[in-house]
Amino acid sequence: MSQGTVHNWRITLTSYLDRRLLWVFLLGCSSGFPWLLIGSNMSGWLTDSGLTRTTVGLFGSVFVVYAINWLWAPLIDRVKLPFLYKNLGQRRSWIFLMQVIMLICTLSISYTDPSLNLCLTMILAFAIAIASSTQDITIDAFRIDSFQEHEKNKLPQAAAMTIIGWWTGYSLPGYFSYINADSIGWDGVYLWMTGFIGLLILFTLFIDEPDSNREALQAEAESDYAMKLQQMNNSFFLWFSVTIVEPFAEFFRRNGIKVALILLLFIFLFKIGEAFLGRMSIIFYKEIGFSNIQIGQYSKLIGWGVTVVFTLIGSALNIRLGIVKGLLIGGISMAASNLMFAVMAQIGPNEQLFLATLIVDNFTSAFATIAFVSFLTFLTGRAFSATQYALLSSLGNLGRTTLSLFSGVTVDWISTFNWLECISWLNPWSIFFIITTLMVLPSLTMLMGLHPYFRRLTNP
């Protein structure tokens, strides 16, 4: 290895010492934790309560909120919360308020029984989803605001710390949830979870509000719109135009309508297969014979460690490869890793295979997610960072949160369908995971077709 290469790698590694990356990590924990509350933990509770695969899959309809949160994202950019804004700033005030709402709802869920009152449990989970998706808008904007235009080389590092934080907030509490679920019950688990939300609130109070020229850029946009609308003399219409219209108009102006629409379609399709797999993973582990303790140890604790290590490695590789190559390599490997689950479905509850599958899956998922988050951040303008990033990420969430509702229905359909003799030897779960592998092909084809544009975008 040449001296120059060693020097470049040393610069890459020392770039992680930036204190702002610690804030990004802590907020990543806050972003990942609600997905445990209404996702993985809830799937475990519903399954242990005897509810069907289809019911568990459809319960995921609460996640639809994440696909439409861009509708109120403009408010996060523009509305200043009374009292909280003065003491915490624009970004932290919204995060703090949403965390308080989640704490109240989580405490309430601990006193419900989904097997007796599924509707009430779902309403509370839906409220958590609204608060969490609103928090996500603000956290993403916080990360973007923390790094200026000339610091684009730090996008992979920021994406890495976001992902590590997300998985830390999702997996470590998930580990303690699953190893204790049989002894204290799922209602006891949720009561304990309220304490973790309290810790997240302390994180929010601890971090610094990012410096940003957001308000100056918004004032400039207001001035432009005021000149165009001066004959109307309507201050509300001016506010509405800058708050609601301009964030979306600026995105389409900057990329062109045709390319912008293709970009949005690519973002929508990229992680659909992963979403189908993730929604059914807990049910799959339980049906092939793994216990709650094994799921906690392998899927949560070991999975978290593997994700942290491979996220750091993946971010360094993405810095060296570039965002576009990272997307292509990550997408192919992420799809291929789903085949490991198909093998596990055929063999059964083998702990060594479970570990190998998790290692491969977490590595490929981390690598692809870093490139994906970095790419979305690169596409986001600075004046309306909350709104534009929410629009982009919500499209990515659309597949994860809406189409994946039918993952349980799909498994049930495969299980009852009269398959041809040539594939009748395959376990229905194996067929399901093969289908999730094929789901990524349209987005990869689109990525290759847009490669020249992506190259100009990332190398102006």
PDB file of N, CA, C and O in Angstrom, residues 200-253:
ATOM      1  N   LEU A 200     -33.593   8.838  26.283  1.00  0.00           N
ATOM      2  CA  LEU A 200     -33.504   9.511  24.993  1.00  0.00           C
ATOM      3  C   LEU A 200     -33.818  11.002  25.126  1.00  0.00           C
ATOM      4  O   LEU A 200     -33.215  11.841  24.440  1.00  0.00           O
ATOM      5  N   ILE A 201     -34.758  11.318  26.007  1.00  0.00           N
ATOM      6  CA  ILE A 201     -35.082  12.731  26.247  1.00  0.00           C
ATOM      7  C   ILE A 201     -33.876  13.460  26.835  1.00  0.00           C
ATOM      8  O   ILE A 201     -33.580  14.603  26.458  1.00  0.00           O
ATOM      9  N   LEU A 202     -33.149  12.794  27.725  1.00  0.00           N
ATOM     10  CA  LEU A 202     -31.934  13.391  28.284  1.00  0.00           C
ATOM     11  C   LEU A 202     -30.891  13.625  27.183  1.00  0.00           C
ATOM     12  O   LEU A 202     -30.185  14.638  27.194  1.00  0.00           O
ATOM     13  N   PHE A 203     -30.783  12.691  26.240  1.00  0.00           N
ATOM     14  CA  PHE A 203     -29.874  12.871  25.100  1.00  0.00           C
ATOM     15  C   PHE A 203     -30.224  14.152  24.346  1.00  0.00           C
ATOM     16  O   PHE A 203     -29.342  14.928  23.980  1.00  0.00           O
ATOM     17  N   THR A 204     -31.518  14.347  24.115  1.00  0.00           N
ATOM     18  CA  THR A 204     -31.963  15.523  23.361  1.00  0.00           C
ATOM     19  C   THR A 204     -31.590  16.817  24.079  1.00  0.00           C
ATOM     20  O   THR A 204     -31.202  17.803  23.442  1.00  0.00           O
ATOM     21  N   LEU A 205     -31.691  16.819  25.379  1.00  0.00           N
ATOM     22  CA  LEU A 205     -31.339  18.005  26.155  1.00  0.00           C
ATOM     23  C   LEU A 205     -29.834  18.223  26.206  1.00  0.00           C
ATOM     24  O   LEU A 205     -29.360  19.342  26.432  1.00  0.00           O
ATOM     25  N   PHE A 206     -29.065  17.156  25.969  1.00  0.00           N
ATOM     26  CA  PHE A 206     -27.611  17.212  26.076  1.00  0.00           C
ATOM     27  C   PHE A 206     -26.928  17.745  24.817  1.00  0.00           C
ATOM     28  O   PHE A 206     -25.934  18.453  24.880  1.00  0.00           O
ATOM     29  N   ILE A 207     -27.490  17.428  23.649  1.00  0.00           N
ATOM     30  CA  ILE A 207     -26.829  17.779  22.387  1.00  0.00           C
ATOM     31  C   ILE A 207     -26.976  19.268  22.084  1.00  0.00           C
ATOM     32  O   ILE A 207     -27.792  19.966  22.692  1.00  0.00           O
ATOM     33  N   ASP A 208     -26.187  19.745  21.129  1.00  0.00           N
ATOM     34  CA  ASP A 208     -26.222  21.146  20.715  1.00  0.00           C
ATOM     35  C   ASP A 208     -27.103  21.323  19.483  1.00  0.00           C
ATOM     36  O   ASP A 208     -27.078  20.493  18.564  1.00  0.00           O
ATOM     37  N   GLU A 209     -27.848  22.404  19.453  1.00  0.00           N
ATOM     38  CA  GLU A 209     -28.611  22.774  18.243  1.00  0.00           C
ATOM     39  C   GLU A 209     -27.624  23.146  17.138  1.00  0.00           C
ATOM     40  O   GLU A 209     -26.656  23.881  17.373  1.00  0.00           O
ATOM     41  N   PRO A 210     -27.792  22.641  15.916  1.00  0.00           N
ATOM     42  CA  PRO A 210     -26.826  22.922  14.848  1.00  0.00           C
ATOM     43  C   PRO A 210     -26.885  24.360  14.364  1.00  0.00           C
ATOM     44  O   PRO A 210     -27.952  24.984  14.358  1.00  0.00           O
ATOM     45  N   ASP A 211     -25.718  24.878  13.980  1.00  0.00           N
ATOM     46  CA  ASP A 211     -25.669  26.193  13.334  1.00  0.00           C
ATOM     47  C   ASP A 211     -26.112  26.030  11.883  1.00  0.00           C
ATOM     48  O   ASP A 211     -25.676  25.111  11.187  1.00  0.00           O
ATOM     49  N   SER A 212     -26.964  26.926  11.415  1.00  0.00           N
ATOM     50  CA  SER A 212     -27.481  26.801  10.057  1.00  0.00           C
ATOM     51  C   SER A 212     -27.869  28.163   9.521  1.00  0.00           C
ATOM     52  O   SER A 212     -28.278  29.052  10.283  1.00  0.00           O
ATOM     53  N   ASN A 213     -27.720  28.327   8.205  1.00  0.00           N
ATOM     54  CA  ASN A 213     -28.190  29.561   7.555  1.00  0.00           C
ATOM     55  C   ASN A 213     -29.572  29.355   6.957  1.00  0.00           C
ATOM     56  O   ASN A 213     -29.972  30.019   6.014  1.00  0.00           O
ATOM     57  N   ARG A 214     -30.317  28.394   7.519  1.00  0.00           N
ATOM     58  CA  ARG A 214     -31.638  28.036   7.024  1.00  0.00           C
ATOM     59  C   ARG A 214     -32.576  29.242   6.976  1.00  0.00           C
ATOM     60  O   ARG A 214     -33.262  29.475   5.982  1.00  0.00           O
ATOM     61  N   GLU A 215     -32.602  30.029   8.059  1.00  0.00           N
ATOM     62  CA  GLU A 215     -33.547  31.143   8.118  1.00  0.00           C
ATOM     63  C   GLU A 215     -33.212  32.214   7.089  1.00  0.00           C
ATOM     64  O   GLU A 215     -34.109  32.841   6.522  1.00  0.00           O
ATOM     65  N   ALA A 216     -31.915  32.415   6.822  1.00  0.00           N
ATOM     66  CA  ALA A 216     -31.528  33.395   5.800  1.00  0.00           C
ATOM     67  C   ALA A 216     -31.969  32.932   4.417  1.00  0.00           C
ATOM     68  O   ALA A 216     -32.466  33.730   3.605  1.00  0.00           O
ATOM     69  N   LEU A 217     -31.818  31.643   4.144  1.00  0.00           N
ATOM     70  CA  LEU A 217     -32.240  31.101   2.855  1.00  0.00           C
ATOM     71  C   LEU A 217     -33.763  31.159   2.712  1.00  0.00           C
ATOM     72  O   LEU A 217     -34.294  31.433   1.630  1.00  0.00           O
ATOM     73  N   GLN A 218     -34.467  30.892   3.800  1.00  0.00           N
ATOM     74  CA  GLN A 218     -35.923  30.980   3.753  1.00  0.00           C
ATOM     75  C   GLN A 218     -36.385  32.421   3.549  1.00  0.00           C
ATOM     76  O   GLN A 218     -37.353  32.680   2.829  1.00  0.00           O
ATOM     77  N   ALA A 219     -35.672  33.358   4.200  1.00  0.00           N
ATOM     78  CA  ALA A 219     -36.008  34.771   4.026  1.00  0.00           C
ATOM     79  C   ALA A 219     -35.795  35.200   2.578  1.00  0.00           C
ATOM     80  O   ALA A 219     -36.584  35.987   2.016  1.00  0.00           O
ATOM     81  N   GLU A 220     -34.751  34.664   1.956  1.00  0.00           N
ATOM     82  CA  GLU A 220     -34.489  34.967   0.546  1.00  0.00           C
ATOM     83  C   GLU A 220     -35.619  34.435  -0.334  1.00  0.00           C
ATOM     84  O   GLU A 220     -36.074  35.105  -1.266  1.00  0.00           O
ATOM     85  N   ALA A 221     -36.075  33.216  -0.022  1.00  0.00           N
ATOM     86  CA  ALA A 221     -37.193  32.643  -0.774  1.00  0.00           C
ATOM     87  C   ALA A 221     -38.463  33.458  -0.563  1.00  0.00           C
ATOM     88  O   ALA A 221     -39.245  33.689  -1.491  1.00  0.00           O
ATOM     89  N   GLU A 222     -38.675  33.916   0.667  1.00  0.00           N
ATOM     90  CA  GLU A 222     -39.832  34.759   0.950  1.00  0.00           C
ATOM     91  C   GLU A 222     -39.795  36.047   0.140  1.00  0.00           C
ATOM     92  O   GLU A 222     -40.803  36.510  -0.380  1.00  0.00           O
ATOM     93  N   SER A 223     -38.584  36.632   0.053  1.00  0.00           N
ATOM     94  CA  SER A 223     -38.427  37.869  -0.698  1.00  0.00           C
ATOM     95  C   SER A 223     -38.767  37.666  -2.174  1.00  0.00           C
ATOM     96  O   SER A 223     -39.440  38.486  -2.792  1.00  0.00           O
ATOM     97  N   ASP A 224     -38.298  36.525  -2.720  1.00  0.00           N
ATOM     98  CA  ASP A 224     -38.591  36.221  -4.126  1.00  0.00           C
ATOM     99  C   ASP A 224     -40.095  36.074  -4.351  1.00  0.00           C
ATOM    100  O   ASP A 224     -40.649  36.583  -5.330  1.00  0.00           O
ATOM    101  N   TYR A 225     -40.747  35.337  -3.447  1.00  0.00           N
ATOM    102  CA  TYR A 225     -42.183  35.136  -3.588  1.00  0.00           C
ATOM    103  C   TYR A 225     -42.949  36.435  -3.359  1.00  0.00           C
ATOM    104  O   TYR A 225     -43.985  36.681  -3.981  1.00  0.00           O
ATOM    105  N   ALA A 226     -42.455  37.285  -2.442  1.00  0.00           N
ATOM    106  CA  ALA A 226     -43.126  38.555  -2.173  1.00  0.00           C
ATOM    107  C   ALA A 226     -43.144  39.426  -3.414  1.00  0.00           C
ATOM    108  O   ALA A 226     -44.142  40.106  -3.709  1.00  0.00           O
ATOM    109  N   MET A 227     -42.034  39.418  -4.173  1.00  0.00           N
ATOM    110  CA  MET A 227     -41.975  40.200  -5.404  1.00  0.00           C
ATOM    111  C   MET A 227     -42.968  39.667  -6.432  1.00  0.00           C
ATOM    112  O   MET A 227     -43.612  40.425  -7.157  1.00  0.00           O
ATOM    113  N   LYS A 228     -43.101  38.337  -6.478  1.00  0.00           N
ATOM    114  CA  LYS A 228     -44.022  37.744  -7.448  1.00  0.00           C
ATOM    115  C   LYS A 228     -45.482  37.958  -7.051  1.00  0.00           C
ATOM    116  O   LYS A 228     -46.371  38.036  -7.908  1.00  0.00           O
ATOM    117  N   LEU A 229     -45.718  38.058  -5.745  1.00  0.00           N
ATOM    118  CA  LEU A 229     -47.098  38.119  -5.263  1.00  0.00           C
ATOM    119  C   LEU A 229     -47.467  39.467  -4.673  1.00  0.00           C
ATOM    120  O   LEU A 229     -48.465  39.595  -3.976  1.00  0.00           O
ATOM    121  N   GLN A 230     -46.653  40.485  -4.953  1.00  0.00           N
ATOM    122  CA  GLN A 230     -46.855  41.769  -4.295  1.00  0.00           C
ATOM    123  C   GLN A 230     -48.218  42.387  -4.610  1.00  0.00           C
ATOM    124  O   GLN A 230     -48.795  43.105  -3.787  1.00  0.00           O
ATOM    125  N   GLN A 231     -48.765  42.087  -5.753  1.00  0.00           N
ATOM    126  CA  GLN A 231     -50.061  42.661  -6.109  1.00  0.00           C
ATOM    127  C   GLN A 231     -51.205  42.033  -5.312  1.00  0.00           C
ATOM    128  O   GLN A 231     -52.259  42.635  -5.145  1.00  0.00           O
ATOM    129  N   MET A 232     -50.966  40.854  -4.762  1.00  0.00           N
ATOM    130  CA  MET A 232     -52.023  40.171  -4.023  1.00  0.00           C
ATOM    131  C   MET A 232     -52.123  40.677  -2.583  1.00  0.00           C
ATOM    132  O   MET A 232     -53.169  40.601  -1.951  1.00  0.00           O
ATOM    133  N   ASN A 233     -50.995  41.154  -2.036  1.00  0.00           N
ATOM    134  CA  ASN A 233     -50.980  41.723  -0.690  1.00  0.00           C
ATOM    135  C   ASN A 233     -51.634  40.766   0.323  1.00  0.00           C
ATOM    136  O   ASN A 233     -52.498  41.143   1.114  1.00  0.00           O
ATOM    137  N   ASN A 234     -51.217  39.521   0.271  1.00  0.00           N
ATOM    138  CA  ASN A 234     -51.796  38.500   1.148  1.00  0.00           C
ATOM    139  C   ASN A 234     -50.663  37.772   1.867  1.00  0.00           C
ATOM    140  O   ASN A 234     -49.985  36.936   1.280  1.00  0.00           O
ATOM    141  N   SER A 235     -50.450  38.102   3.135  1.00  0.00           N
ATOM    142  CA  SER A 235     -49.323  37.541   3.883  1.00  0.00           C
ATOM    143  C   SER A 235     -49.477  36.041   4.098  1.00  0.00           C
ATOM    144  O   SER A 235     -48.494  35.297   4.098  1.00  0.00           O
ATOM    145  N   PHE A 236     -50.743  35.570   4.299  1.00  0.00           N
ATOM    146  CA  PHE A 236     -50.936  34.134   4.498  1.00  0.00           C
ATOM    147  C   PHE A 236     -50.586  33.360   3.243  1.00  0.00           C
ATOM    148  O   PHE A 236     -49.944  32.316   3.301  1.00  0.00           O
ATOM    149  N   PHE A 237     -50.992  33.853   2.085  1.00  0.00           N
ATOM    150  CA  PHE A 237     -50.676  33.166   0.833  1.00  0.00           C
ATOM    151  C   PHE A 237     -49.175  33.131   0.597  1.00  0.00           C
ATOM    152  O   PHE A 237     -48.631  32.155   0.086  1.00  0.00           O
ATOM    153  N   LEU A 238     -48.482  34.213   1.006  1.00  0.00           N
ATOM    154  CA  LEU A 238     -47.027  34.252   0.888  1.00  0.00           C
ATOM    155  C   LEU A 238     -46.407  33.177   1.766  1.00  0.00           C
ATOM    156  O   LEU A 238     -45.521  32.420   1.325  1.00  0.00           O
ATOM    157  N   TRP A 239     -46.880  33.093   3.020  1.00  0.00           N
ATOM    158  CA  TRP A 239     -46.351  32.078   3.948  1.00  0.00           C
ATOM    159  C   TRP A 239     -46.619  30.680   3.414  1.00  0.00           C
ATOM    160  O   TRP A 239     -45.742  29.808   3.432  1.00  0.00           O
ATOM    161  N   PHE A 240     -47.821  30.447   2.908  1.00  0.00           N
ATOM    162  CA  PHE A 240     -48.194  29.137   2.368  1.00  0.00           C
ATOM    163  C   PHE A 240     -47.314  28.774   1.181  1.00  0.00           C
ATOM    164  O   PHE A 240     -46.842  27.635   1.061  1.00  0.00           O
ATOM    165  N   SER A 241     -47.065  29.732   0.303  1.00  0.00           N
ATOM    166  CA  SER A 241     -46.272  29.468  -0.900  1.00  0.00           C
ATOM    167  C   SER A 241     -44.848  29.069  -0.548  1.00  0.00           C
ATOM    168  O   SER A 241     -44.297  28.105  -1.096  1.00  0.00           O
ATOM    169  N   VAL A 242     -44.238  29.811   0.376  1.00  0.00           N
ATOM    170  CA  VAL A 242     -42.851  29.521   0.754  1.00  0.00           C
ATOM    171  C   VAL A 242     -42.764  28.232   1.560  1.00  0.00           C
ATOM    172  O   VAL A 242     -41.827  27.442   1.398  1.00  0.00           O
ATOM    173  N   THR A 243     -43.747  28.006   2.434  1.00  0.00           N
ATOM    174  CA  THR A 243     -43.704  26.844   3.323  1.00  0.00           C
ATOM    175  C   THR A 243     -44.064  25.550   2.613  1.00  0.00           C
ATOM    176  O   THR A 243     -43.403  24.517   2.804  1.00  0.00           O
ATOM    177  N   ILE A 244     -45.083  25.557   1.784  1.00  0.00           N
ATOM    178  CA  ILE A 244     -45.605  24.329   1.184  1.00  0.00           C
ATOM    179  C   ILE A 244     -45.120  24.112  -0.243  1.00  0.00           C
ATOM    180  O   ILE A 244     -44.700  23.006  -0.609  1.00  0.00           O
ATOM    181  N   VAL A 245     -45.156  25.162  -1.067  1.00  0.00           N
ATOM    182  CA  VAL A 245     -44.885  25.004  -2.495  1.00  0.00           C
ATOM    183  C   VAL A 245     -43.397  24.991  -2.813  1.00  0.00           C
ATOM    184  O   VAL A 245     -42.898  24.110  -3.537  1.00  0.00           O
ATOM    185  N   GLU A 246     -42.659  25.954  -2.284  1.00  0.00           N
ATOM    186  CA  GLU A 246     -41.268  26.152  -2.678  1.00  0.00           C
ATOM    187  C   GLU A 246     -40.362  24.948  -2.429  1.00  0.00           C
ATOM    188  O   GLU A 246     -39.520  24.623  -3.280  1.00  0.00           O
ATOM    189  N   PRO A 247     -40.463  24.224  -1.281  1.00  0.00           N
ATOM    190  CA  PRO A 247     -39.574  23.068  -1.081  1.00  0.00           C
ATOM    191  C   PRO A 247     -39.667  22.040  -2.202  1.00  0.00           C
ATOM    192  O   PRO A 247     -38.652  21.489  -2.636  1.00  0.00           O
ATOM    193  N   PHE A 248     -40.889  21.782  -2.687  1.00  0.00           N
ATOM    194  CA  PHE A 248     -41.071  20.791  -3.751  1.00  0.00           C
ATOM    195  C   PHE A 248     -40.715  21.374  -5.124  1.00  0.00           C
ATOM    196  O   PHE A 248     -40.102  20.689  -5.951  1.00  0.00           O
ATOM    197  N   ALA A 249     -41.066  22.638  -5.329  1.00  0.00           N
ATOM    198  CA  ALA A 249     -40.741  23.281  -6.598  1.00  0.00           C
ATOM    199  C   ALA A 249     -39.236  23.362  -6.804  1.00  0.00           C
ATOM    200  O   ALA A 249     -38.727  23.131  -7.910  1.00  0.00           O
ATOM    201  N   GLU A 250     -38.496  23.671  -5.722  1.00  0.00           N
ATOM    202  CA  GLU A 250     -37.041  23.796  -5.822  1.00  0.00           C
ATOM    203  C   GLU A 250     -36.399  22.460  -6.181  1.00  0.00           C
ATOM    204  O   GLU A 250     -35.457  22.398  -6.973  1.00  0.00           O
ATOM    205  N   PHE A 251     -36.919  21.367  -5.631  1.00  0.00           N
ATOM    206  CA  PHE A 251     -36.372  20.042  -5.934  1.00  0.00           C
ATOM    207  C   PHE A 251     -36.550  19.706  -7.418  1.00  0.00           C
ATOM    208  O   PHE A 251     -35.620  19.225  -8.075  1.00  0.00           O
ATOM    209  N   PHE A 252     -37.733  19.970  -7.964  1.00  0.00           N
ATOM    210  CA  PHE A 252     -37.990  19.662  -9.369  1.00  0.00           C
ATOM    211  C   PHE A 252     -37.234  20.611 -10.296  1.00  0.00           C
ATOM    212  O   PHE A 252     -36.784  20.207 -11.370  1.00  0.00           O
ATOM    213  N   ARG A 253     -37.067  21.882  -9.900  1.00  0.00           N
ATOM    214  CA  ARG A 253     -36.280  22.813 -10.718  1.00  0.00           C
ATOM    215  C   ARG A 253     -34.834  22.361 -10.793  1.00  0.00           C
ATOM    216  O   ARG A 253     -34.207  22.404 -11.859  1.00  0.00           O
TER     217      ARG A 253
END
